[in-house]
């Protein structure tokens, strides 16, 4: 199988999958166990690996069937800290490995030429370096094709996360989330500063993710200007906490509301991003296989 970096170095574009946690939510899986009255989300989609592994695999298969070149393991928060919110911290290795196994099964069934990204996000508390390293090591052994560090908001956390996987023998992609209305990072940090500080580390692609499509569009010119590595984008199109909060302990923390971001309308942003030079495109929260199908029509005809 041709390596993922070879394709990117040749200038080829790749289609990432759409939302996994939100798609599990949409299909009736409770992805909000362990939430707190303070608003702290629990382990999100991690418990779906126990409750509905067959649906997790089906989500992967559905994205591959509509044209995804890369699917992301359902390991966003299978770290010890987040699993600890549902008393499952000792299952970090088991669930992280299972997330890769389910993705591999889907890949082998639908498209053996596709790639698997091992998705990992900061827990928001605890030892970030240790959590990232532990999860990445499990995913590496399980056979993912690259590590995708997701939902990173600050330069400090970005550097810590990259350091944790700096000696890994597979590509490292970094997903910057929570881009603000000014087109800057969450804490109003500049992408030029991020580029300077990341320059000494082995990062193979930078992706803008889990942010409103409009904010990604604002940020892209600066990112394209300051990064020479492949660039990607996958947006959040409407997955937030309901204004009234969670009604019951077992209620879903998020509300799915895509508003005007239908597959066709979302694809108009994707077209703009491609014209600006990005190579990896897909969807984050609330995007569906239908959104990825529309992207595939645009990119592959």
PDB file of C-alpha atoms in Angstrom:
ATOM      1  CA  UNK A   1       0.000   0.000   0.000  1.00  0.00           C
ATOM      2  CA  UNK A   2       1.333   3.391  -0.953  1.00  0.00           C
ATOM      3  CA  UNK A   3       2.255   5.424   2.097  1.00  0.00           C
ATOM      4  CA  UNK A   4       0.060   8.354   3.032  1.00  0.00           C
ATOM      5  CA  UNK A   5       2.956  10.823   2.950  1.00  0.00           C
ATOM      6  CA  UNK A   6       3.926   9.724  -0.559  1.00  0.00           C
ATOM      7  CA  UNK A   7       0.495  10.730  -1.803  1.00  0.00           C
ATOM      8  CA  UNK A   8       0.659  14.095  -0.071  1.00  0.00           C
ATOM      9  CA  UNK A   9       4.184  14.780  -1.351  1.00  0.00           C
ATOM     10  CA  UNK A  10       2.939  14.142  -4.879  1.00  0.00           C
ATOM     11  CA  UNK A  11       0.362  16.870  -4.336  1.00  0.00           C
ATOM     12  CA  UNK A  12      -2.582  14.496  -4.171  1.00  0.00           C
ATOM     13  CA  UNK A  13      -5.630  15.429  -2.107  1.00  0.00           C
ATOM     14  CA  UNK A  14      -7.164  13.082   0.462  1.00  0.00           C
ATOM     15  CA  UNK A  15     -10.667  12.952   1.892  1.00  0.00           C
ATOM     16  CA  UNK A  16     -10.968  12.551   5.638  1.00  0.00           C
ATOM     17  CA  UNK A  17     -14.079  11.059   7.205  1.00  0.00           C
ATOM     18  CA  UNK A  18     -16.812  13.059   8.911  1.00  0.00           C
ATOM     19  CA  UNK A  19     -17.889  13.186  12.548  1.00  0.00           C
ATOM     20  CA  UNK A  20     -17.729   9.934  14.481  1.00  0.00           C
ATOM     21  CA  UNK A  21     -18.951  10.850  17.964  1.00  0.00           C
ATOM     22  CA  UNK A  22     -21.808  12.975  16.616  1.00  0.00           C
ATOM     23  CA  UNK A  23     -22.727  10.244  14.137  1.00  0.00           C
ATOM     24  CA  UNK A  24     -22.884   7.692  16.961  1.00  0.00           C
ATOM     25  CA  UNK A  25     -25.101  10.175  18.816  1.00  0.00           C
ATOM     26  CA  UNK A  26     -27.296  10.543  15.734  1.00  0.00           C
ATOM     27  CA  UNK A  27     -27.659   6.757  15.559  1.00  0.00           C
ATOM     28  CA  UNK A  28     -28.921   6.522  19.123  1.00  0.00           C
ATOM     29  CA  UNK A  29     -25.758   5.742  21.074  1.00  0.00           C
ATOM     30  CA  UNK A  30     -25.346   7.566  24.398  1.00  0.00           C
ATOM     31  CA  UNK A  31     -22.030   9.397  24.018  1.00  0.00           C
ATOM     32  CA  UNK A  32     -22.499  11.578  27.097  1.00  0.00           C
ATOM     33  CA  UNK A  33     -21.859   9.291  30.037  1.00  0.00           C
ATOM     34  CA  UNK A  34     -19.950  10.825  32.911  1.00  0.00           C
ATOM     35  CA  UNK A  35     -21.026  14.421  32.362  1.00  0.00           C
ATOM     36  CA  UNK A  36     -20.899  16.767  35.352  1.00  0.00           C
ATOM     37  CA  UNK A  37     -23.223  19.553  36.461  1.00  0.00           C
ATOM     38  CA  UNK A  38     -20.302  21.909  35.930  1.00  0.00           C
ATOM     39  CA  UNK A  39     -20.527  21.215  32.214  1.00  0.00           C
ATOM     40  CA  UNK A  40     -17.556  18.851  32.096  1.00  0.00           C
ATOM     41  CA  UNK A  41     -18.179  16.339  29.335  1.00  0.00           C
ATOM     42  CA  UNK A  42     -17.480  12.769  30.373  1.00  0.00           C
ATOM     43  CA  UNK A  43     -15.587  10.360  28.134  1.00  0.00           C
ATOM     44  CA  UNK A  44     -17.830  11.248  25.175  1.00  0.00           C
ATOM     45  CA  UNK A  45     -17.778   8.569  22.450  1.00  0.00           C
ATOM     46  CA  UNK A  46     -15.324   6.278  24.262  1.00  0.00           C
ATOM     47  CA  UNK A  47     -18.030   4.175  25.918  1.00  0.00           C
ATOM     48  CA  UNK A  48     -19.560   3.424  22.523  1.00  0.00           C
ATOM     49  CA  UNK A  49     -16.696   0.967  22.119  1.00  0.00           C
ATOM     50  CA  UNK A  50     -18.295  -1.045  24.937  1.00  0.00           C
ATOM     51  CA  UNK A  51     -21.975  -0.329  24.288  1.00  0.00           C
ATOM     52  CA  UNK A  52     -22.096  -0.448  20.489  1.00  0.00           C
ATOM     53  CA  UNK A  53     -18.846  -1.579  18.807  1.00  0.00           C
ATOM     54  CA  UNK A  54     -20.814  -2.808  15.799  1.00  0.00           C
ATOM     55  CA  UNK A  55     -22.216   0.693  15.247  1.00  0.00           C
ATOM     56  CA  UNK A  56     -18.738   2.208  15.579  1.00  0.00           C
ATOM     57  CA  UNK A  57     -17.507  -0.126  12.844  1.00  0.00           C
ATOM     58  CA  UNK A  58     -20.556   0.611  10.700  1.00  0.00           C
ATOM     59  CA  UNK A  59     -19.876   4.362  10.915  1.00  0.00           C
ATOM     60  CA  UNK A  60     -16.336   3.730   9.652  1.00  0.00           C
ATOM     61  CA  UNK A  61     -17.670   1.548   6.841  1.00  0.00           C
ATOM     62  CA  UNK A  62     -20.232   4.128   5.824  1.00  0.00           C
ATOM     63  CA  UNK A  63     -17.590   6.837   5.489  1.00  0.00           C
ATOM     64  CA  UNK A  64     -15.345   4.575   3.447  1.00  0.00           C
ATOM     65  CA  UNK A  65     -18.266   3.615   1.217  1.00  0.00           C
ATOM     66  CA  UNK A  66     -18.870   7.245   0.216  1.00  0.00           C
ATOM     67  CA  UNK A  67     -15.253   8.054  -0.584  1.00  0.00           C
ATOM     68  CA  UNK A  68     -13.199   8.697   2.549  1.00  0.00           C
ATOM     69  CA  UNK A  69      -9.504   8.011   2.024  1.00  0.00           C
ATOM     70  CA  UNK A  70      -8.804   8.335   5.757  1.00  0.00           C
ATOM     71  CA  UNK A  71     -10.935   7.190   8.690  1.00  0.00           C
ATOM     72  CA  UNK A  72     -10.200   8.191  12.280  1.00  0.00           C
ATOM     73  CA  UNK A  73     -10.245   5.745  15.171  1.00  0.00           C
ATOM     74  CA  UNK A  74     -12.896   6.298  17.832  1.00  0.00           C
ATOM     75  CA  UNK A  75     -10.196   7.030  20.423  1.00  0.00           C
ATOM     76  CA  UNK A  76     -10.681  10.777  20.852  1.00  0.00           C
ATOM     77  CA  UNK A  77     -10.985  10.436  24.638  1.00  0.00           C
ATOM     78  CA  UNK A  78     -10.010   6.857  25.451  1.00  0.00           C
ATOM     79  CA  UNK A  79      -7.303   8.287  27.708  1.00  0.00           C
ATOM     80  CA  UNK A  80      -7.131   7.389  31.399  1.00  0.00           C
ATOM     81  CA  UNK A  81      -8.296  10.782  32.664  1.00  0.00           C
ATOM     82  CA  UNK A  82     -11.492  10.905  30.646  1.00  0.00           C
ATOM     83  CA  UNK A  83     -12.271   7.228  31.145  1.00  0.00           C
ATOM     84  CA  UNK A  84     -11.801   7.856  34.842  1.00  0.00           C
ATOM     85  CA  UNK A  85     -14.950  10.004  34.773  1.00  0.00           C
ATOM     86  CA  UNK A  86     -16.895   6.796  34.101  1.00  0.00           C
ATOM     87  CA  UNK A  87     -14.704   4.584  36.307  1.00  0.00           C
ATOM     88  CA  UNK A  88     -12.995   2.913  33.338  1.00  0.00           C
ATOM     89  CA  UNK A  89      -9.458   4.333  33.490  1.00  0.00           C
ATOM     90  CA  UNK A  90      -7.963   0.842  33.659  1.00  0.00           C
ATOM     91  CA  UNK A  91      -9.470   0.108  30.231  1.00  0.00           C
ATOM     92  CA  UNK A  92      -7.408   2.723  28.362  1.00  0.00           C
ATOM     93  CA  UNK A  93      -5.263   0.186  26.515  1.00  0.00           C
ATOM     94  CA  UNK A  94      -8.125  -2.191  25.788  1.00  0.00           C
ATOM     95  CA  UNK A  95     -10.479   0.450  24.406  1.00  0.00           C
ATOM     96  CA  UNK A  96      -7.796   2.355  22.501  1.00  0.00           C
ATOM     97  CA  UNK A  97      -6.680  -0.881  20.865  1.00  0.00           C
ATOM     98  CA  UNK A  98     -10.292  -1.827  20.092  1.00  0.00           C
ATOM     99  CA  UNK A  99     -10.848   1.528  18.394  1.00  0.00           C
ATOM    100  CA  UNK A 100      -8.013   0.709  15.995  1.00  0.00           C
ATOM    101  CA  UNK A 101      -9.176  -2.865  15.473  1.00  0.00           C
ATOM    102  CA  UNK A 102     -12.678  -1.743  14.486  1.00  0.00           C
ATOM    103  CA  UNK A 103     -11.279   0.783  12.018  1.00  0.00           C
ATOM    104  CA  UNK A 104      -8.956  -1.836  10.539  1.00  0.00           C
ATOM    105  CA  UNK A 105     -11.864  -4.279  10.129  1.00  0.00           C
ATOM    106  CA  UNK A 106     -13.842  -1.592   8.318  1.00  0.00           C
ATOM    107  CA  UNK A 107     -10.888  -0.745   6.092  1.00  0.00           C
ATOM    108  CA  UNK A 108     -10.277  -4.380   5.203  1.00  0.00           C
ATOM    109  CA  UNK A 109     -13.947  -4.852   4.381  1.00  0.00           C
ATOM    110  CA  UNK A 110     -14.568  -1.715   2.305  1.00  0.00           C
ATOM    111  CA  UNK A 111     -11.336  -0.259   0.940  1.00  0.00           C
ATOM    112  CA  UNK A 112      -7.945  -1.790   1.687  1.00  0.00           C
ATOM    113  CA  UNK A 113      -6.193   1.176   0.068  1.00  0.00           C
ATOM    114  CA  UNK A 114      -7.567   3.638   2.617  1.00  0.00           C
ATOM    115  CA  UNK A 115      -5.683   4.922   5.662  1.00  0.00           C
ATOM    116  CA  UNK A 116      -6.372   4.912   9.372  1.00  0.00           C
ATOM    117  CA  UNK A 117      -5.571   7.905  11.553  1.00  0.00           C
ATOM    118  CA  UNK A 118      -5.170   7.257  15.262  1.00  0.00           C
ATOM    119  CA  UNK A 119      -7.155  10.104  16.780  1.00  0.00           C
ATOM    120  CA  UNK A 120      -6.151  11.525  20.168  1.00  0.00           C
ATOM    121  CA  UNK A 121      -7.303  14.673  21.972  1.00  0.00           C
ATOM    122  CA  UNK A 122      -6.018  16.364  25.128  1.00  0.00           C
ATOM    123  CA  UNK A 123      -8.059  15.256  28.161  1.00  0.00           C
ATOM    124  CA  UNK A 124      -8.285  18.812  29.449  1.00  0.00           C
ATOM    125  CA  UNK A 125      -6.765  17.866  32.786  1.00  0.00           C
ATOM    126  CA  UNK A 126      -4.123  15.467  34.069  1.00  0.00           C
ATOM    127  CA  UNK A 127      -0.695  14.856  32.516  1.00  0.00           C
ATOM    128  CA  UNK A 128      -1.049  15.764  28.844  1.00  0.00           C
ATOM    129  CA  UNK A 129       2.370  14.425  27.793  1.00  0.00           C
ATOM    130  CA  UNK A 130       1.807  11.068  29.487  1.00  0.00           C
ATOM    131  CA  UNK A 131      -1.752  10.656  28.226  1.00  0.00           C
ATOM    132  CA  UNK A 132      -0.811  11.397  24.610  1.00  0.00           C
ATOM    133  CA  UNK A 133       2.222   9.117  24.702  1.00  0.00           C
ATOM    134  CA  UNK A 134       0.353   6.195  26.256  1.00  0.00           C
ATOM    135  CA  UNK A 135      -2.509   6.305  23.798  1.00  0.00           C
ATOM    136  CA  UNK A 136      -0.218   6.803  20.814  1.00  0.00           C
ATOM    137  CA  UNK A 137       1.892   3.807  21.734  1.00  0.00           C
ATOM    138  CA  UNK A 138      -1.196   1.585  21.806  1.00  0.00           C
ATOM    139  CA  UNK A 139      -2.406   2.910  18.454  1.00  0.00           C
ATOM    140  CA  UNK A 140       1.026   2.497  16.898  1.00  0.00           C
ATOM    141  CA  UNK A 141       1.230  -1.170  17.903  1.00  0.00           C
ATOM    142  CA  UNK A 142      -2.355  -1.711  16.754  1.00  0.00           C
ATOM    143  CA  UNK A 143      -1.370  -0.657  13.226  1.00  0.00           C
ATOM    144  CA  UNK A 144      -2.658   2.848  12.461  1.00  0.00           C
ATOM    145  CA  UNK A 145      -1.078   4.686   9.525  1.00  0.00           C
ATOM    146  CA  UNK A 146      -0.615   8.042  11.241  1.00  0.00           C
ATOM    147  CA  UNK A 147      -1.267   9.781  14.539  1.00  0.00           C
ATOM    148  CA  UNK A 148      -3.798  12.625  14.455  1.00  0.00           C
ATOM    149  CA  UNK A 149      -3.467  14.914  17.467  1.00  0.00           C
ATOM    150  CA  UNK A 150      -6.878  16.582  17.585  1.00  0.00           C
ATOM    151  CA  UNK A 151      -8.708  19.461  19.231  1.00  0.00           C
ATOM    152  CA  UNK A 152      -5.601  21.295  20.398  1.00  0.00           C
ATOM    153  CA  UNK A 153      -6.291  24.893  21.315  1.00  0.00           C
ATOM    154  CA  UNK A 154      -3.033  26.452  22.496  1.00  0.00           C
ATOM    155  CA  UNK A 155       0.553  26.587  21.284  1.00  0.00           C
ATOM    156  CA  UNK A 156       1.727  25.249  24.648  1.00  0.00           C
ATOM    157  CA  UNK A 157      -0.481  22.159  24.428  1.00  0.00           C
ATOM    158  CA  UNK A 158       0.457  21.684  20.788  1.00  0.00           C
ATOM    159  CA  UNK A 159       4.165  21.566  21.595  1.00  0.00           C
ATOM    160  CA  UNK A 160       3.602  19.210  24.542  1.00  0.00           C
ATOM    161  CA  UNK A 161       1.524  16.839  22.421  1.00  0.00           C
ATOM    162  CA  UNK A 162       4.022  16.827  19.559  1.00  0.00           C
ATOM    163  CA  UNK A 163       6.913  16.190  21.957  1.00  0.00           C
ATOM    164  CA  UNK A 164       5.062  13.139  23.282  1.00  0.00           C
ATOM    165  CA  UNK A 165       5.099  11.497  19.835  1.00  0.00           C
ATOM    166  CA  UNK A 166       8.300  13.017  18.444  1.00  0.00           C
ATOM    167  CA  UNK A 167      10.110   9.673  18.190  1.00  0.00           C
ATOM    168  CA  UNK A 168       7.272   7.755  16.521  1.00  0.00           C
ATOM    169  CA  UNK A 169       8.049   6.053  13.175  1.00  0.00           C
ATOM    170  CA  UNK A 170       4.762   7.064  11.524  1.00  0.00           C
ATOM    171  CA  UNK A 171       3.461  10.439  10.269  1.00  0.00           C
ATOM    172  CA  UNK A 172       2.202  12.952  12.812  1.00  0.00           C
ATOM    173  CA  UNK A 173      -0.721  15.203  11.907  1.00  0.00           C
ATOM    174  CA  UNK A 174      -1.817  18.045  14.197  1.00  0.00           C
ATOM    175  CA  UNK A 175      -5.424  19.242  14.356  1.00  0.00           C
ATOM    176  CA  UNK A 176      -5.922  22.763  15.712  1.00  0.00           C
ATOM    177  CA  UNK A 177      -9.433  23.177  17.115  1.00  0.00           C
ATOM    178  CA  UNK A 178     -11.586  25.960  18.508  1.00  0.00           C
ATOM    179  CA  UNK A 179     -10.474  28.628  16.037  1.00  0.00           C
ATOM    180  CA  UNK A 180     -12.056  31.883  17.126  1.00  0.00           C
ATOM    181  CA  UNK A 181     -14.083  34.479  15.229  1.00  0.00           C
ATOM    182  CA  UNK A 182     -10.891  36.397  14.426  1.00  0.00           C
ATOM    183  CA  UNK A 183      -9.448  33.414  12.579  1.00  0.00           C
ATOM    184  CA  UNK A 184      -6.850  32.885  15.302  1.00  0.00           C
ATOM    185  CA  UNK A 185      -6.219  30.088  17.790  1.00  0.00           C
ATOM    186  CA  UNK A 186      -8.453  29.667  20.833  1.00  0.00           C
ATOM    187  CA  UNK A 187      -6.386  31.993  23.057  1.00  0.00           C
ATOM    188  CA  UNK A 188      -6.016  34.523  20.214  1.00  0.00           C
ATOM    189  CA  UNK A 189      -2.529  33.185  19.450  1.00  0.00           C
ATOM    190  CA  UNK A 190      -1.150  33.676  15.953  1.00  0.00           C
ATOM    191  CA  UNK A 191      -0.560  30.838  13.492  1.00  0.00           C
ATOM    192  CA  UNK A 192       2.756  32.489  12.612  1.00  0.00           C
ATOM    193  CA  UNK A 193       3.921  31.891  16.197  1.00  0.00           C
ATOM    194  CA  UNK A 194       2.681  28.297  16.083  1.00  0.00           C
ATOM    195  CA  UNK A 195       4.639  27.733  12.883  1.00  0.00           C
ATOM    196  CA  UNK A 196       7.861  29.076  14.400  1.00  0.00           C
ATOM    197  CA  UNK A 197       7.591  26.924  17.510  1.00  0.00           C
ATOM    198  CA  UNK A 198       6.653  23.767  15.610  1.00  0.00           C
ATOM    199  CA  UNK A 199       9.496  24.153  13.114  1.00  0.00           C
ATOM    200  CA  UNK A 200      11.965  22.083  15.139  1.00  0.00           C
ATOM    201  CA  UNK A 201       9.610  19.120  15.487  1.00  0.00           C
ATOM    202  CA  UNK A 202       8.568  16.389  13.098  1.00  0.00           C
ATOM    203  CA  UNK A 203       5.051  17.391  12.082  1.00  0.00           C
ATOM    204  CA  UNK A 204       3.821  16.120   8.732  1.00  0.00           C
ATOM    205  CA  UNK A 205       0.527  17.994   8.323  1.00  0.00           C
ATOM    206  CA  UNK A 206      -1.416  20.756  10.067  1.00  0.00           C
ATOM    207  CA  UNK A 207      -5.217  20.676  10.041  1.00  0.00           C
ATOM    208  CA  UNK A 208      -7.832  23.206  11.139  1.00  0.00           C
ATOM    209  CA  UNK A 209     -10.699  21.391  12.799  1.00  0.00           C
ATOM    210  CA  UNK A 210     -13.768  21.422  15.079  1.00  0.00           C
ATOM    211  CA  UNK A 211     -14.461  25.087  14.318  1.00  0.00           C
ATOM    212  CA  UNK A 212     -17.102  26.927  12.348  1.00  0.00           C
ATOM    213  CA  UNK A 213     -16.416  26.771   8.586  1.00  0.00           C
ATOM    214  CA  UNK A 214     -16.389  30.586   8.466  1.00  0.00           C
ATOM    215  CA  UNK A 215     -13.635  30.740  11.098  1.00  0.00           C
ATOM    216  CA  UNK A 216     -11.577  28.141   9.252  1.00  0.00           C
ATOM    217  CA  UNK A 217     -11.882  30.234   6.102  1.00  0.00           C
ATOM    218  CA  UNK A 218     -10.622  33.268   8.032  1.00  0.00           C
ATOM    219  CA  UNK A 219      -7.636  31.345   9.394  1.00  0.00           C
ATOM    220  CA  UNK A 220      -6.542  29.573   6.227  1.00  0.00           C
ATOM    221  CA  UNK A 221      -4.658  32.432   4.533  1.00  0.00           C
ATOM    222  CA  UNK A 222      -2.356  32.807   7.545  1.00  0.00           C
ATOM    223  CA  UNK A 223      -1.872  29.049   7.827  1.00  0.00           C
ATOM    224  CA  UNK A 224      -1.066  28.685   4.128  1.00  0.00           C
ATOM    225  CA  UNK A 225       1.327  31.614   4.404  1.00  0.00           C
ATOM    226  CA  UNK A 226       3.288  30.223   7.346  1.00  0.00           C
ATOM    227  CA  UNK A 227       3.277  26.446   6.862  1.00  0.00           C
ATOM    228  CA  UNK A 228       5.006  24.553   4.057  1.00  0.00           C
ATOM    229  CA  UNK A 229       3.719  21.120   5.131  1.00  0.00           C
ATOM    230  CA  UNK A 230       0.385  19.723   3.870  1.00  0.00           C
ATOM    231  CA  UNK A 231      -2.644  21.534   5.255  1.00  0.00           C
ATOM    232  CA  UNK A 232      -6.127  20.198   5.961  1.00  0.00           C
ATOM    233  CA  UNK A 233      -9.512  21.317   7.239  1.00  0.00           C
ATOM    234  CA  UNK A 234     -12.552  19.637   8.778  1.00  0.00           C
ATOM    235  CA  UNK A 235     -15.209  21.779  10.418  1.00  0.00           C
ATOM    236  CA  UNK A 236     -17.784  21.511  13.203  1.00  0.00           C
ATOM    237  CA  UNK A 237     -21.133  22.421  11.655  1.00  0.00           C
ATOM    238  CA  UNK A 238     -23.365  22.468  14.721  1.00  0.00           C
ATOM    239  CA  UNK A 239     -22.625  20.338  17.764  1.00  0.00           C
ATOM    240  CA  UNK A 240     -22.867  22.386  20.935  1.00  0.00           C
ATOM    241  CA  UNK A 241     -24.342  22.202  24.409  1.00  0.00           C
ATOM    242  CA  UNK A 242     -28.119  22.865  24.392  1.00  0.00           C
ATOM    243  CA  UNK A 243     -28.915  26.321  25.818  1.00  0.00           C
ATOM    244  CA  UNK A 244     -30.999  24.710  28.559  1.00  0.00           C
ATOM    245  CA  UNK A 245     -28.227  22.269  29.458  1.00  0.00           C
ATOM    246  CA  UNK A 246     -28.601  18.540  29.963  1.00  0.00           C
ATOM    247  CA  UNK A 247     -32.019  17.587  31.266  1.00  0.00           C
ATOM    248  CA  UNK A 248     -31.197  14.204  32.821  1.00  0.00           C
ATOM    249  CA  UNK A 249     -28.044  12.414  34.019  1.00  0.00           C
ATOM    250  CA  UNK A 250     -28.330  10.141  30.978  1.00  0.00           C
ATOM    251  CA  UNK A 251     -29.115  12.914  28.503  1.00  0.00           C
ATOM    252  CA  UNK A 252     -26.907  13.778  25.564  1.00  0.00           C
ATOM    253  CA  UNK A 253     -24.619  16.695  26.374  1.00  0.00           C
ATOM    254  CA  UNK A 254     -24.619  17.997  22.810  1.00  0.00           C
ATOM    255  CA  UNK A 255     -27.301  19.213  20.461  1.00  0.00           C
ATOM    256  CA  UNK A 256     -27.016  18.370  16.755  1.00  0.00           C
ATOM    257  CA  UNK A 257     -28.092  21.364  14.690  1.00  0.00           C
ATOM    258  CA  UNK A 258     -26.432  21.794  11.298  1.00  0.00           C
ATOM    259  CA  UNK A 259     -28.465  24.884  10.416  1.00  0.00           C
ATOM    260  CA  UNK A 260     -27.592  25.938   6.876  1.00  0.00           C
ATOM    261  CA  UNK A 261     -24.605  23.598   6.608  1.00  0.00           C
ATOM    262  CA  UNK A 262     -26.255  21.046   4.357  1.00  0.00           C
ATOM    263  CA  UNK A 263     -23.897  18.769   2.415  1.00  0.00           C
ATOM    264  CA  UNK A 264     -24.108  21.068  -0.640  1.00  0.00           C
ATOM    265  CA  UNK A 265     -23.549  24.274   1.340  1.00  0.00           C
ATOM    266  CA  UNK A 266     -20.721  22.778   3.378  1.00  0.00           C
ATOM    267  CA  UNK A 267     -19.090  21.661   0.160  1.00  0.00           C
ATOM    268  CA  UNK A 268     -18.979  25.280  -1.034  1.00  0.00           C
ATOM    269  CA  UNK A 269     -16.559  25.968   1.822  1.00  0.00           C
ATOM    270  CA  UNK A 270     -14.572  22.843   0.977  1.00  0.00           C
ATOM    271  CA  UNK A 271     -14.248  24.072  -2.622  1.00  0.00           C
ATOM    272  CA  UNK A 272     -12.925  27.405  -1.323  1.00  0.00           C
ATOM    273  CA  UNK A 273     -10.416  25.646   0.939  1.00  0.00           C
ATOM    274  CA  UNK A 274      -9.154  23.467  -1.890  1.00  0.00           C
ATOM    275  CA  UNK A 275      -8.671  26.541  -4.064  1.00  0.00           C
ATOM    276  CA  UNK A 276      -6.521  27.998  -1.278  1.00  0.00           C
ATOM    277  CA  UNK A 277      -4.244  24.973  -1.441  1.00  0.00           C
ATOM    278  CA  UNK A 278      -5.279  22.509   1.237  1.00  0.00           C
ATOM    279  CA  UNK A 279      -4.839  18.800   0.564  1.00  0.00           C
ATOM    280  CA  UNK A 280      -6.818  17.055   3.304  1.00  0.00           C
ATOM    281  CA  UNK A 281     -10.527  17.792   3.671  1.00  0.00           C
ATOM    282  CA  UNK A 282     -13.342  16.197   5.612  1.00  0.00           C
ATOM    283  CA  UNK A 283     -15.798  16.957   8.363  1.00  0.00           C
ATOM    284  CA  UNK A 284     -15.823  17.137  12.132  1.00  0.00           C
ATOM    285  CA  UNK A 285     -18.785  17.252  14.528  1.00  0.00           C
ATOM    286  CA  UNK A 286     -22.280  16.906  13.009  1.00  0.00           C
ATOM    287  CA  UNK A 287     -21.018  16.194   9.491  1.00  0.00           C
ATOM    288  CA  UNK A 288     -22.371  12.935   8.103  1.00  0.00           C
ATOM    289  CA  UNK A 289     -21.622  10.389   5.387  1.00  0.00           C
ATOM    290  CA  UNK A 290     -23.799  12.549   3.124  1.00  0.00           C
ATOM    291  CA  UNK A 291     -21.424  15.479   3.623  1.00  0.00           C
ATOM    292  CA  UNK A 292     -18.435  13.291   2.759  1.00  0.00           C
ATOM    293  CA  UNK A 293     -20.295  11.896  -0.268  1.00  0.00           C
ATOM    294  CA  UNK A 294     -20.761  15.449  -1.550  1.00  0.00           C
ATOM    295  CA  UNK A 295     -17.049  16.188  -0.997  1.00  0.00           C
ATOM    296  CA  UNK A 296     -16.173  13.013  -2.875  1.00  0.00           C
ATOM    297  CA  UNK A 297     -18.330  14.106  -5.824  1.00  0.00           C
ATOM    298  CA  UNK A 298     -16.455  17.414  -5.888  1.00  0.00           C
ATOM    299  CA  UNK A 299     -12.981  15.912  -5.645  1.00  0.00           C
ATOM    300  CA  UNK A 300     -13.330  12.599  -7.464  1.00  0.00           C
ATOM    301  CA  UNK A 301     -16.214  13.233  -9.823  1.00  0.00           C
TER     302      UNK A 301
END
